[in-house]
Amino acid sequence: MTPGIQNGTGRQVPPVQAVPADRAAIRVNILSKRFGATEVLRGVHFSVARGETVALVGPSGIGKSTVLRIVAGLDPAFDGEVQRPEAVAMVFQEPTLLPWRSALQNLTLVHPDLSDSGARAMLARVGLKGREEAFPRSLSLGQQRRLALARAFAGAPEMLIMDEPFVSLDPELAEAMLGLTEELIAEHRPATIFVTHARDEADRLASRVLELRGTPATLTPHLI
Ligand SMILES: Nc1ncnc2c1ncn2[C@@H]1O[C@H](COP(=O)(O)OP(=O)(O)OP(=O)(O)O)[C@@H](O)[C@H]1O
Ligand SMILES: [Mg+2]
C-alpha cells in the first residue's frame, strides 16, 4: 500500500515532499548544531538532486564548513538527520593528501578498486602526467589541488562536497581548475555542494545558490 496519511474523510493524502525521493541524492535536515554553549546552526534544510550543483554562500564564520562537514558525515554531533549516497568525495581548501605516498598511491590507496592504468589516466587528465611518483610535498600547491581533485573524481562519486576548492590560486590556475571541475561534474553527474566566496564561481558552476544568514545561521528551504 502507498504510504500516506489518513485524513478525516478516510481518503489517502500523499505525504508532503519537497523533492521526489528518487531525485534527492542528498537530503539535509539540521535542526540545531552547537559548539559547546554556542548554537551555530538552527534550521538548515535543503535537498540536492543527482546531477545538480548547489553553491553554499555566506559571510566568514557563519557555519558553511560546519554544514559541509555534517553533510559529509564527518561531524555526527548535531540534532537532525542527513541522507546521503554511499560514494562521497570531498575536496577541501587545503589539499589533504597522504604525505609519504606518491601521487599515484594517493589515488590507488584511497580507491582500492582503481586500476594502476585508471589512476594514471586520471592523473594525466588533471595535468600530472610524469609526476606519478612524486610525493605531495614536491608538488606545487596548484598541483596538489589538482591531485586532490583527481582523487575525488577517481571514485566516480555520487556526491561531491567542495569547501572553497579554488581559493588563493592565481586566476589562470583557478580558471583551469574550474574548467576541469565542470568537465568532471558533467561526466559523473554527482550531487554537488560547494562553498565559495566568489560570485562568478557560483554563477558558473551552480544551478542554485543557498545563502546562510543570521545568528544562529539558518537556511530557508529551497525546492528543486
Ligand atoms: N571545532 C570547533 N569548535 C568550536 N567552534 C567551532 C569549531 N568549528 C567551527 N567553530 C565555530 O563555528 C562557527 C562556524 O565556523 P565555520 O568554519 O563553519 O565557518 P565558515 O562559514 O566556514 O567560515 P569561513 O568562510 O571563514 O571558512 C565559527 O564561529 C567557528 O568559530
Ligand atoms: Mg569555512
Short mmCIF file of N, CA, C and O in Angstrom, two decimals, residues 39-173:
data_model
loop_
_atom_site.label_atom_id
_atom_site.label_comp_id
_atom_site.label_asym_id
_atom_site.label_seq_id
_atom_site.Cartn_x
_atom_site.Cartn_y
_atom_site.Cartn_z
N GLU A 39 25.18 28.04 19.83
CA GLU A 39 24.44 27.42 18.74
C GLU A 39 24.85 28.11 17.44
O GLU A 39 24.68 29.32 17.28
N VAL A 40 25.43 27.35 16.55
CA VAL A 40 25.96 27.91 15.30
C VAL A 40 24.92 27.82 14.18
O VAL A 40 24.76 28.75 13.39
N LEU A 41 24.19 26.69 14.12
CA LEU A 41 23.18 26.48 13.07
C LEU A 41 21.84 26.17 13.72
O LEU A 41 21.78 25.44 14.72
N ARG A 42 20.78 26.71 13.14
CA ARG A 42 19.43 26.32 13.57
C ARG A 42 18.50 26.32 12.35
O ARG A 42 18.28 27.37 11.75
N GLY A 43 18.02 25.16 12.00
CA GLY A 43 17.08 25.09 10.89
C GLY A 43 17.76 25.23 9.53
O GLY A 43 17.60 26.24 8.86
N VAL A 44 18.56 24.25 9.17
CA VAL A 44 19.20 24.25 7.85
C VAL A 44 18.63 23.05 7.08
O VAL A 44 18.94 21.91 7.40
N HIS A 45 17.75 23.33 6.14
CA HIS A 45 17.02 22.28 5.43
C HIS A 45 17.17 22.48 3.92
O HIS A 45 16.80 23.54 3.41
N PHE A 46 17.72 21.48 3.25
CA PHE A 46 17.76 21.54 1.78
C PHE A 46 18.02 20.16 1.21
O PHE A 46 18.44 19.24 1.92
N SER A 47 17.72 20.03 -0.08
CA SER A 47 17.98 18.78 -0.81
C SER A 47 18.77 19.10 -2.06
O SER A 47 18.67 20.20 -2.60
N VAL A 48 19.56 18.15 -2.49
CA VAL A 48 20.30 18.29 -3.74
C VAL A 48 20.05 17.04 -4.57
O VAL A 48 20.21 15.92 -4.07
N ALA A 49 19.63 17.22 -5.82
CA ALA A 49 19.34 16.08 -6.69
C ALA A 49 20.63 15.58 -7.35
O ALA A 49 21.61 16.32 -7.47
N ARG A 50 20.61 14.34 -7.79
CA ARG A 50 21.70 13.77 -8.57
C ARG A 50 21.90 14.64 -9.81
O ARG A 50 20.92 15.02 -10.46
N GLY A 51 23.13 15.02 -10.07
CA GLY A 51 23.42 15.82 -11.26
C GLY A 51 23.26 17.32 -11.04
O GLY A 51 23.54 18.11 -11.93
N GLU A 52 22.83 17.69 -9.82
CA GLU A 52 22.64 19.11 -9.56
C GLU A 52 23.85 19.67 -8.80
O GLU A 52 24.46 18.97 -7.99
N THR A 53 24.18 20.94 -9.06
CA THR A 53 25.28 21.60 -8.35
C THR A 53 24.75 22.82 -7.62
O THR A 53 24.12 23.68 -8.23
N VAL A 54 25.01 22.85 -6.32
CA VAL A 54 24.48 23.90 -5.47
C VAL A 54 25.64 24.62 -4.79
O VAL A 54 26.56 23.97 -4.29
N ALA A 55 25.61 25.94 -4.80
CA ALA A 55 26.65 26.72 -4.11
C ALA A 55 26.12 27.14 -2.74
O ALA A 55 24.96 27.53 -2.62
N LEU A 56 26.97 27.04 -1.73
CA LEU A 56 26.61 27.47 -0.38
C LEU A 56 27.45 28.71 -0.07
O LEU A 56 28.69 28.65 -0.09
N VAL A 57 26.77 29.83 0.19
CA VAL A 57 27.50 31.08 0.42
C VAL A 57 27.08 31.67 1.77
O VAL A 57 26.09 31.24 2.38
N GLY A 58 27.83 32.68 2.19
CA GLY A 58 27.54 33.37 3.45
C GLY A 58 28.84 33.93 4.00
O GLY A 58 29.92 33.50 3.60
N PRO A 59 28.74 34.88 4.95
CA PRO A 59 29.95 35.53 5.46
C PRO A 59 30.86 34.58 6.23
O PRO A 59 30.42 33.52 6.69
N SER A 60 32.11 34.96 6.36
CA SER A 60 33.10 34.15 7.08
C SER A 60 32.63 33.88 8.51
O SER A 60 32.15 34.78 9.19
N GLY A 61 32.75 32.65 8.94
CA GLY A 61 32.43 32.28 10.31
C GLY A 61 30.97 31.94 10.53
O GLY A 61 30.56 31.62 11.65
N ILE A 62 30.16 31.97 9.50
CA ILE A 62 28.71 31.76 9.70
C ILE A 62 28.36 30.29 9.88
O ILE A 62 27.33 29.94 10.48
N GLY A 63 29.19 29.39 9.30
CA GLY A 63 28.90 27.96 9.50
C GLY A 63 28.89 27.13 8.23
O GLY A 63 28.40 26.00 8.23
N LYS A 64 29.46 27.64 7.15
CA LYS A 64 29.43 26.92 5.86
C LYS A 64 30.20 25.60 5.96
O LYS A 64 29.70 24.55 5.57
N SER A 65 31.43 25.67 6.49
CA SER A 65 32.24 24.45 6.59
C SER A 65 31.58 23.47 7.57
O SER A 65 31.65 22.25 7.37
N THR A 66 30.95 24.01 8.60
CA THR A 66 30.25 23.16 9.57
C THR A 66 29.14 22.38 8.88
O THR A 66 28.98 21.18 9.09
N VAL A 67 28.37 23.06 8.00
CA VAL A 67 27.32 22.37 7.25
C VAL A 67 27.93 21.28 6.38
O VAL A 67 27.46 20.14 6.37
N LEU A 68 29.01 21.60 5.67
CA LEU A 68 29.62 20.61 4.77
C LEU A 68 30.11 19.39 5.54
O LEU A 68 29.94 18.25 5.10
N ARG A 69 30.72 19.63 6.70
CA ARG A 69 31.23 18.51 7.50
C ARG A 69 30.09 17.61 7.97
O ARG A 69 30.21 16.39 8.00
N ILE A 70 28.97 18.23 8.33
CA ILE A 70 27.81 17.44 8.75
C ILE A 70 27.26 16.66 7.55
O ILE A 70 26.99 15.47 7.66
N VAL A 71 27.13 17.32 6.41
CA VAL A 71 26.57 16.66 5.22
C VAL A 71 27.47 15.48 4.81
O VAL A 71 26.99 14.42 4.43
N ALA A 72 28.78 15.67 4.93
CA ALA A 72 29.72 14.61 4.53
C ALA A 72 29.76 13.46 5.52
O ALA A 72 30.33 12.41 5.23
N GLY A 73 29.20 13.66 6.71
CA GLY A 73 29.22 12.62 7.73
C GLY A 73 30.46 12.68 8.60
O GLY A 73 30.75 11.76 9.36
N LEU A 74 31.22 13.79 8.53
CA LEU A 74 32.43 13.91 9.34
C LEU A 74 32.13 14.42 10.74
O LEU A 74 32.95 14.30 11.63
N ASP A 75 30.96 15.01 10.93
CA ASP A 75 30.58 15.52 12.25
C ASP A 75 29.18 15.01 12.60
O ASP A 75 28.19 15.54 12.12
N PRO A 76 29.14 13.95 13.41
CA PRO A 76 27.82 13.38 13.75
C PRO A 76 27.14 14.08 14.93
O PRO A 76 25.99 13.75 15.24
N ALA A 77 27.81 15.06 15.56
CA ALA A 77 27.27 15.68 16.78
C ALA A 77 26.35 16.86 16.45
O ALA A 77 26.73 18.03 16.57
N PHE A 78 25.13 16.55 15.98
CA PHE A 78 24.16 17.60 15.70
C PHE A 78 22.76 17.03 15.89
O PHE A 78 22.58 15.80 15.89
N ASP A 79 21.78 17.90 16.02
CA ASP A 79 20.38 17.45 16.08
C ASP A 79 19.81 17.50 14.68
O ASP A 79 19.86 18.56 14.03
N GLY A 80 19.24 16.40 14.23
CA GLY A 80 18.65 16.38 12.90
C GLY A 80 19.07 15.12 12.16
O GLY A 80 19.54 14.16 12.77
N GLU A 81 18.89 15.14 10.84
CA GLU A 81 19.30 13.96 10.06
C GLU A 81 19.72 14.37 8.66
O GLU A 81 19.28 15.39 8.14
N VAL A 82 20.61 13.53 8.11
CA VAL A 82 21.11 13.76 6.76
C VAL A 82 21.05 12.44 6.01
O VAL A 82 21.47 11.41 6.53
N GLN A 83 20.48 12.47 4.81
CA GLN A 83 20.54 11.29 3.93
C GLN A 83 21.55 11.60 2.84
O GLN A 83 21.49 12.66 2.23
N ARG A 84 22.46 10.66 2.65
CA ARG A 84 23.48 10.87 1.62
C ARG A 84 23.77 9.56 0.91
O ARG A 84 23.54 8.49 1.49
N PRO A 85 24.26 9.63 -0.34
CA PRO A 85 24.63 8.38 -1.01
C PRO A 85 25.92 7.81 -0.42
O PRO A 85 26.56 8.46 0.42
N GLU A 86 26.29 6.61 -0.85
CA GLU A 86 27.47 5.97 -0.27
C GLU A 86 28.77 6.53 -0.80
O GLU A 86 29.72 6.73 -0.06
N ALA A 87 28.82 6.76 -2.11
CA ALA A 87 30.09 7.18 -2.72
C ALA A 87 30.24 8.70 -2.59
O ALA A 87 29.69 9.47 -3.38
N VAL A 88 30.96 9.11 -1.56
CA VAL A 88 31.12 10.53 -1.24
C VAL A 88 32.56 10.95 -1.50
O VAL A 88 33.48 10.23 -1.15
N ALA A 89 32.75 12.09 -2.14
CA ALA A 89 34.10 12.62 -2.31
C ALA A 89 34.14 14.05 -1.80
O ALA A 89 33.17 14.79 -1.95
N MET A 90 35.27 14.41 -1.18
CA MET A 90 35.42 15.78 -0.66
C MET A 90 36.68 16.43 -1.19
O MET A 90 37.71 15.77 -1.29
N VAL A 91 36.59 17.71 -1.47
CA VAL A 91 37.77 18.49 -1.82
C VAL A 91 37.79 19.68 -0.86
O VAL A 91 36.84 20.46 -0.83
N PHE A 92 38.87 19.76 -0.06
CA PHE A 92 38.96 20.83 0.92
C PHE A 92 39.79 21.98 0.37
O PHE A 92 40.46 21.84 -0.65
N GLN A 93 39.74 23.08 1.11
CA GLN A 93 40.55 24.25 0.75
C GLN A 93 42.03 23.88 0.74
O GLN A 93 42.76 24.23 -0.17
N GLU A 94 42.47 23.18 1.77
CA GLU A 94 43.85 22.69 1.79
C GLU A 94 43.83 21.26 1.30
O GLU A 94 43.06 20.45 1.82
N PRO A 95 44.66 20.90 0.34
CA PRO A 95 44.65 19.51 -0.13
C PRO A 95 45.08 18.57 0.99
O PRO A 95 46.15 18.76 1.57
N THR A 96 44.23 17.64 1.37
CA THR A 96 44.55 16.72 2.47
C THR A 96 45.08 15.42 1.87
O THR A 96 44.37 14.44 1.77
N LEU A 97 46.34 15.47 1.47
CA LEU A 97 46.95 14.32 0.78
C LEU A 97 47.76 13.50 1.76
O LEU A 97 48.10 13.96 2.85
N LEU A 98 48.07 12.25 1.37
CA LEU A 98 48.92 11.40 2.20
C LEU A 98 50.37 11.79 1.90
O LEU A 98 50.85 11.58 0.79
N PRO A 99 51.08 12.36 2.89
CA PRO A 99 52.38 12.97 2.59
C PRO A 99 53.47 11.98 2.17
O PRO A 99 54.36 12.33 1.41
N TRP A 100 53.41 10.75 2.70
CA TRP A 100 54.50 9.81 2.44
C TRP A 100 54.15 8.82 1.35
O TRP A 100 54.71 7.73 1.26
N ARG A 101 53.19 9.18 0.52
CA ARG A 101 52.79 8.33 -0.59
C ARG A 101 52.89 9.14 -1.89
O ARG A 101 52.68 10.35 -1.88
N SER A 102 53.19 8.43 -2.96
CA SER A 102 53.31 9.10 -4.25
C SER A 102 51.94 9.61 -4.72
O SER A 102 50.90 9.20 -4.18
N ALA A 103 51.99 10.44 -5.75
CA ALA A 103 50.74 10.94 -6.33
C ALA A 103 49.86 9.76 -6.74
O ALA A 103 48.66 9.73 -6.46
N LEU A 104 50.49 8.76 -7.38
CA LEU A 104 49.74 7.59 -7.84
C LEU A 104 49.12 6.85 -6.65
O LEU A 104 47.94 6.48 -6.68
N GLN A 105 49.92 6.65 -5.59
CA GLN A 105 49.40 5.92 -4.42
C GLN A 105 48.32 6.73 -3.71
O GLN A 105 47.43 6.14 -3.08
N ASN A 106 48.38 8.05 -3.79
CA ASN A 106 47.32 8.85 -3.18
C ASN A 106 45.97 8.53 -3.82
O ASN A 106 44.93 8.69 -3.18
N LEU A 107 45.99 8.07 -5.06
CA LEU A 107 44.73 7.65 -5.71
C LEU A 107 44.41 6.19 -5.41
O LEU A 107 43.30 5.85 -5.02
N THR A 108 45.42 5.32 -5.58
CA THR A 108 45.12 3.88 -5.50
C THR A 108 44.85 3.42 -4.06
O THR A 108 44.08 2.49 -3.85
N LEU A 109 45.47 4.07 -3.08
CA LEU A 109 45.21 3.65 -1.69
C LEU A 109 43.81 4.07 -1.24
O LEU A 109 43.17 3.39 -0.45
N VAL A 110 43.35 5.20 -1.75
CA VAL A 110 42.02 5.68 -1.38
C VAL A 110 40.93 4.92 -2.15
O VAL A 110 39.83 4.71 -1.66
N HIS A 111 41.28 4.49 -3.36
CA HIS A 111 40.31 3.74 -4.20
C HIS A 111 40.92 2.39 -4.55
O HIS A 111 41.51 2.23 -5.62
N PRO A 112 40.78 1.40 -3.65
CA PRO A 112 41.43 0.11 -3.88
C PRO A 112 40.98 -0.58 -5.17
O PRO A 112 41.73 -1.39 -5.72
N ASP A 113 39.78 -0.25 -5.66
CA ASP A 113 39.31 -0.89 -6.90
C ASP A 113 39.87 -0.23 -8.15
O ASP A 113 39.68 -0.74 -9.26
N LEU A 114 40.53 0.90 -7.98
CA LEU A 114 41.03 1.63 -9.14
C LEU A 114 42.29 0.95 -9.67
O LEU A 114 43.23 0.69 -8.91
N SER A 115 42.32 0.68 -10.96
CA SER A 115 43.49 0.02 -11.55
C SER A 115 44.63 1.03 -11.67
O SER A 115 44.42 2.24 -11.67
N ASP A 116 45.84 0.49 -11.82
CA ASP A 116 47.02 1.34 -12.00
C ASP A 116 46.83 2.22 -13.24
O ASP A 116 47.08 3.42 -13.20
N SER A 117 46.33 1.62 -14.32
CA SER A 117 46.18 2.40 -15.55
C SER A 117 45.07 3.44 -15.41
O SER A 117 45.18 4.56 -15.92
N GLY A 118 44.02 3.09 -14.65
CA GLY A 118 42.94 4.05 -14.39
C GLY A 118 43.45 5.25 -13.60
O GLY A 118 43.10 6.40 -13.89
N ALA A 119 44.30 4.96 -12.61
CA ALA A 119 44.85 6.04 -11.78
C ALA A 119 45.78 6.93 -12.62
O ALA A 119 45.74 8.16 -12.53
N ARG A 120 46.59 6.30 -13.47
CA ARG A 120 47.50 7.08 -14.34
C ARG A 120 46.69 7.96 -15.30
O ARG A 120 47.05 9.10 -15.56
N ALA A 121 45.61 7.39 -15.83
CA ALA A 121 44.78 8.16 -16.77
C ALA A 121 44.18 9.37 -16.07
O ALA A 121 44.11 10.47 -16.64
N MET A 122 43.75 9.18 -14.82
CA MET A 122 43.15 10.29 -14.07
C MET A 122 44.19 11.37 -13.79
O MET A 122 43.90 12.57 -13.88
N LEU A 123 45.41 10.95 -13.45
CA LEU A 123 46.48 11.93 -13.20
C LEU A 123 46.78 12.72 -14.48
O LEU A 123 46.99 13.94 -14.44
N ALA A 124 46.78 12.02 -15.60
CA ALA A 124 47.03 12.71 -16.88
C ALA A 124 45.93 13.73 -17.14
O ALA A 124 46.17 14.85 -17.59
N ARG A 125 44.74 13.35 -16.80
CA ARG A 125 43.56 14.20 -17.00
C ARG A 125 43.70 15.54 -16.28
O ARG A 125 43.23 16.57 -16.76
N VAL A 126 44.32 15.52 -15.08
CA VAL A 126 44.48 16.78 -14.31
C VAL A 126 45.85 17.41 -14.55
O VAL A 126 46.29 18.28 -13.80
N GLY A 127 46.55 16.94 -15.57
CA GLY A 127 47.82 17.56 -15.94
C GLY A 127 49.00 17.11 -15.11
O GLY A 127 49.99 17.83 -14.98
N LEU A 128 48.93 15.92 -14.51
CA LEU A 128 50.04 15.44 -13.68
C LEU A 128 50.77 14.26 -14.31
O LEU A 128 51.41 13.48 -13.62
N LYS A 129 50.66 14.13 -15.62
CA LYS A 129 51.41 13.08 -16.31
C LYS A 129 52.90 13.33 -16.09
O LYS A 129 53.36 14.47 -16.17
N GLY A 130 53.63 12.28 -15.75
CA GLY A 130 55.07 12.42 -15.47
C GLY A 130 55.36 12.68 -14.00
O GLY A 130 56.50 12.61 -13.56
N ARG A 131 54.33 13.00 -13.20
CA ARG A 131 54.54 13.25 -11.77
C ARG A 131 53.94 12.14 -10.91
O ARG A 131 53.69 12.34 -9.72
N GLU A 132 53.71 10.98 -11.52
CA GLU A 132 53.03 9.88 -10.81
C GLU A 132 53.77 9.46 -9.54
O GLU A 132 53.16 9.09 -8.55
N GLU A 133 55.10 9.50 -9.60
CA GLU A 133 55.88 9.02 -8.44
C GLU A 133 56.23 10.13 -7.45
O GLU A 133 56.87 9.88 -6.44
N ALA A 134 55.84 11.35 -7.74
CA ALA A 134 56.21 12.49 -6.87
C ALA A 134 55.44 12.44 -5.56
O ALA A 134 54.25 12.09 -5.53
N PHE A 135 56.12 12.81 -4.47
CA PHE A 135 55.45 12.97 -3.18
C PHE A 135 54.75 14.33 -3.16
O PHE A 135 55.23 15.28 -3.78
N PRO A 136 53.65 14.43 -2.44
CA PRO A 136 52.91 15.70 -2.41
C PRO A 136 53.77 16.92 -2.09
O PRO A 136 53.60 17.97 -2.69
N ARG A 137 54.74 16.77 -1.16
CA ARG A 137 55.49 17.98 -0.76
C ARG A 137 56.38 18.49 -1.90
O ARG A 137 56.83 19.63 -1.86
N SER A 138 56.65 17.64 -2.89
CA SER A 138 57.46 18.12 -4.01
C SER A 138 56.57 18.67 -5.14
O SER A 138 57.08 19.05 -6.18
N LEU A 139 55.28 18.69 -4.90
CA LEU A 139 54.36 19.28 -5.89
C LEU A 139 54.02 20.71 -5.47
O LEU A 139 53.99 21.02 -4.27
N SER A 140 53.74 21.56 -6.44
CA SER A 140 53.30 22.92 -6.11
C SER A 140 51.90 22.85 -5.52
O SER A 140 51.21 21.81 -5.64
N LEU A 141 51.47 23.95 -4.92
CA LEU A 141 50.12 23.96 -4.33
C LEU A 141 49.06 23.67 -5.39
O LEU A 141 48.12 22.90 -5.16
N GLY A 142 49.25 24.26 -6.56
CA GLY A 142 48.28 24.04 -7.64
C GLY A 142 48.25 22.58 -8.07
O GLY A 142 47.18 22.02 -8.34
N GLN A 143 49.43 21.95 -8.12
CA GLN A 143 49.48 20.53 -8.48
C GLN A 143 48.84 19.67 -7.39
O GLN A 143 48.16 18.68 -7.68
N GLN A 144 49.07 20.06 -6.13
CA GLN A 144 48.44 19.32 -5.02
C GLN A 144 46.91 19.43 -5.11
O GLN A 144 46.19 18.47 -4.87
N ARG A 145 46.44 20.62 -5.45
CA ARG A 145 44.99 20.81 -5.60
C ARG A 145 44.45 19.91 -6.72
O ARG A 145 43.38 19.34 -6.61
N ARG A 146 45.21 19.83 -7.80
CA ARG A 146 44.76 19.00 -8.93
C ARG A 146 44.77 17.53 -8.54
O ARG A 146 43.89 16.77 -8.94
N LEU A 147 45.77 17.15 -7.74
CA LEU A 147 45.82 15.76 -7.26
C LEU A 147 44.60 15.47 -6.37
O LEU A 147 43.98 14.41 -6.48
N ALA A 148 44.25 16.44 -5.54
CA ALA A 148 43.07 16.26 -4.66
C ALA A 148 41.80 16.12 -5.50
O ALA A 148 40.92 15.32 -5.19
N LEU A 149 41.73 16.87 -6.58
CA LEU A 149 40.56 16.79 -7.47
C LEU A 149 40.54 15.42 -8.17
O LEU A 149 39.48 14.78 -8.27
N ALA A 150 41.69 14.98 -8.62
CA ALA A 150 41.78 13.66 -9.28
C ALA A 150 41.35 12.57 -8.31
O ALA A 150 40.61 11.66 -8.66
N ARG A 151 41.80 12.68 -7.06
CA ARG A 151 41.44 11.67 -6.06
C ARG A 151 39.92 11.67 -5.82
O ARG A 151 39.30 10.61 -5.70
N ALA A 152 39.34 12.86 -5.78
CA ALA A 152 37.90 12.95 -5.55
C ALA A 152 37.13 12.28 -6.68
O ALA A 152 36.19 11.52 -6.44
N PHE A 153 37.52 12.53 -7.92
CA PHE A 153 36.74 12.04 -9.05
C PHE A 153 37.09 10.61 -9.43
O PHE A 153 36.31 9.96 -10.13
N ALA A 154 38.23 10.13 -8.99
CA ALA A 154 38.64 8.76 -9.36
C ALA A 154 37.64 7.74 -8.83
O ALA A 154 37.53 6.65 -9.37
N GLY A 155 36.93 8.06 -7.78
CA GLY A 155 35.97 7.13 -7.20
C GLY A 155 34.58 7.23 -7.82
O GLY A 155 33.66 6.62 -7.32
N ALA A 156 34.42 8.00 -8.90
CA ALA A 156 33.12 8.22 -9.53
C ALA A 156 32.06 8.52 -8.48
O ALA A 156 31.11 7.77 -8.27
N PRO A 157 32.21 9.66 -7.77
CA PRO A 157 31.33 9.94 -6.64
C PRO A 157 29.89 10.19 -7.03
O PRO A 157 29.61 10.74 -8.10
N GLU A 158 28.98 9.78 -6.14
CA GLU A 158 27.57 10.13 -6.31
C GLU A 158 27.29 11.48 -5.64
O GLU A 158 26.29 12.12 -5.90
N MET A 159 28.19 11.85 -4.73
CA MET A 159 28.04 13.13 -4.03
C MET A 159 29.43 13.76 -3.92
O MET A 159 30.37 13.11 -3.52
N LEU A 160 29.51 15.03 -4.28
CA LEU A 160 30.79 15.75 -4.24
C LEU A 160 30.62 16.97 -3.34
O LEU A 160 29.68 17.75 -3.52
N ILE A 161 31.53 17.11 -2.39
CA ILE A 161 31.48 18.24 -1.47
C ILE A 161 32.79 18.99 -1.56
O ILE A 161 33.85 18.39 -1.39
N MET A 162 32.73 20.27 -1.87
CA MET A 162 33.97 21.04 -2.04
C MET A 162 33.89 22.30 -1.18
O MET A 162 32.92 23.06 -1.25
N ASP A 163 34.94 22.51 -0.38
CA ASP A 163 34.99 23.68 0.50
C ASP A 163 36.04 24.66 -0.03
O ASP A 163 37.23 24.45 0.16
N GLU A 164 35.58 25.69 -0.70
CA GLU A 164 36.46 26.70 -1.31
C GLU A 164 37.64 26.07 -2.04
O GLU A 164 38.80 26.36 -1.73
N PRO A 165 37.36 25.23 -3.02
CA PRO A 165 38.45 24.46 -3.64
C PRO A 165 39.42 25.30 -4.47
O PRO A 165 40.53 24.87 -4.72
N PHE A 166 39.01 26.50 -4.87
CA PHE A 166 39.87 27.26 -5.78
C PHE A 166 40.43 28.53 -5.13
O PHE A 166 40.95 29.40 -5.80
N VAL A 167 40.29 28.62 -3.80
CA VAL A 167 40.68 29.85 -3.13
C VAL A 167 42.20 30.01 -3.16
O VAL A 167 42.94 29.03 -3.16
N SER A 168 42.65 31.25 -3.25
CA SER A 168 44.07 31.65 -3.27
C SER A 168 44.91 30.95 -4.34
O SER A 168 46.10 30.72 -4.15
N LEU A 169 44.28 30.62 -5.45
CA LEU A 169 45.04 30.17 -6.62
C LEU A 169 45.15 31.37 -7.56
O LEU A 169 44.26 32.22 -7.56
N ASP A 170 46.22 31.43 -8.35
CA ASP A 170 46.26 32.55 -9.29
C ASP A 170 45.14 32.37 -10.33
O ASP A 170 44.67 31.26 -10.55
N PRO A 171 44.68 33.48 -10.92
CA PRO A 171 43.48 33.43 -11.75
C PRO A 171 43.54 32.38 -12.86
O PRO A 171 42.55 31.72 -13.15
N GLU A 172 44.72 32.22 -13.45
CA GLU A 172 44.85 31.26 -14.55
C GLU A 172 44.62 29.83 -14.06
O GLU A 172 43.90 29.05 -14.68
N LEU A 173 45.23 29.51 -12.92
CA LEU A 173 45.09 28.16 -12.38
C LEU A 173 43.67 27.93 -11.87
O LEU A 173 43.09 26.85 -12.07
#
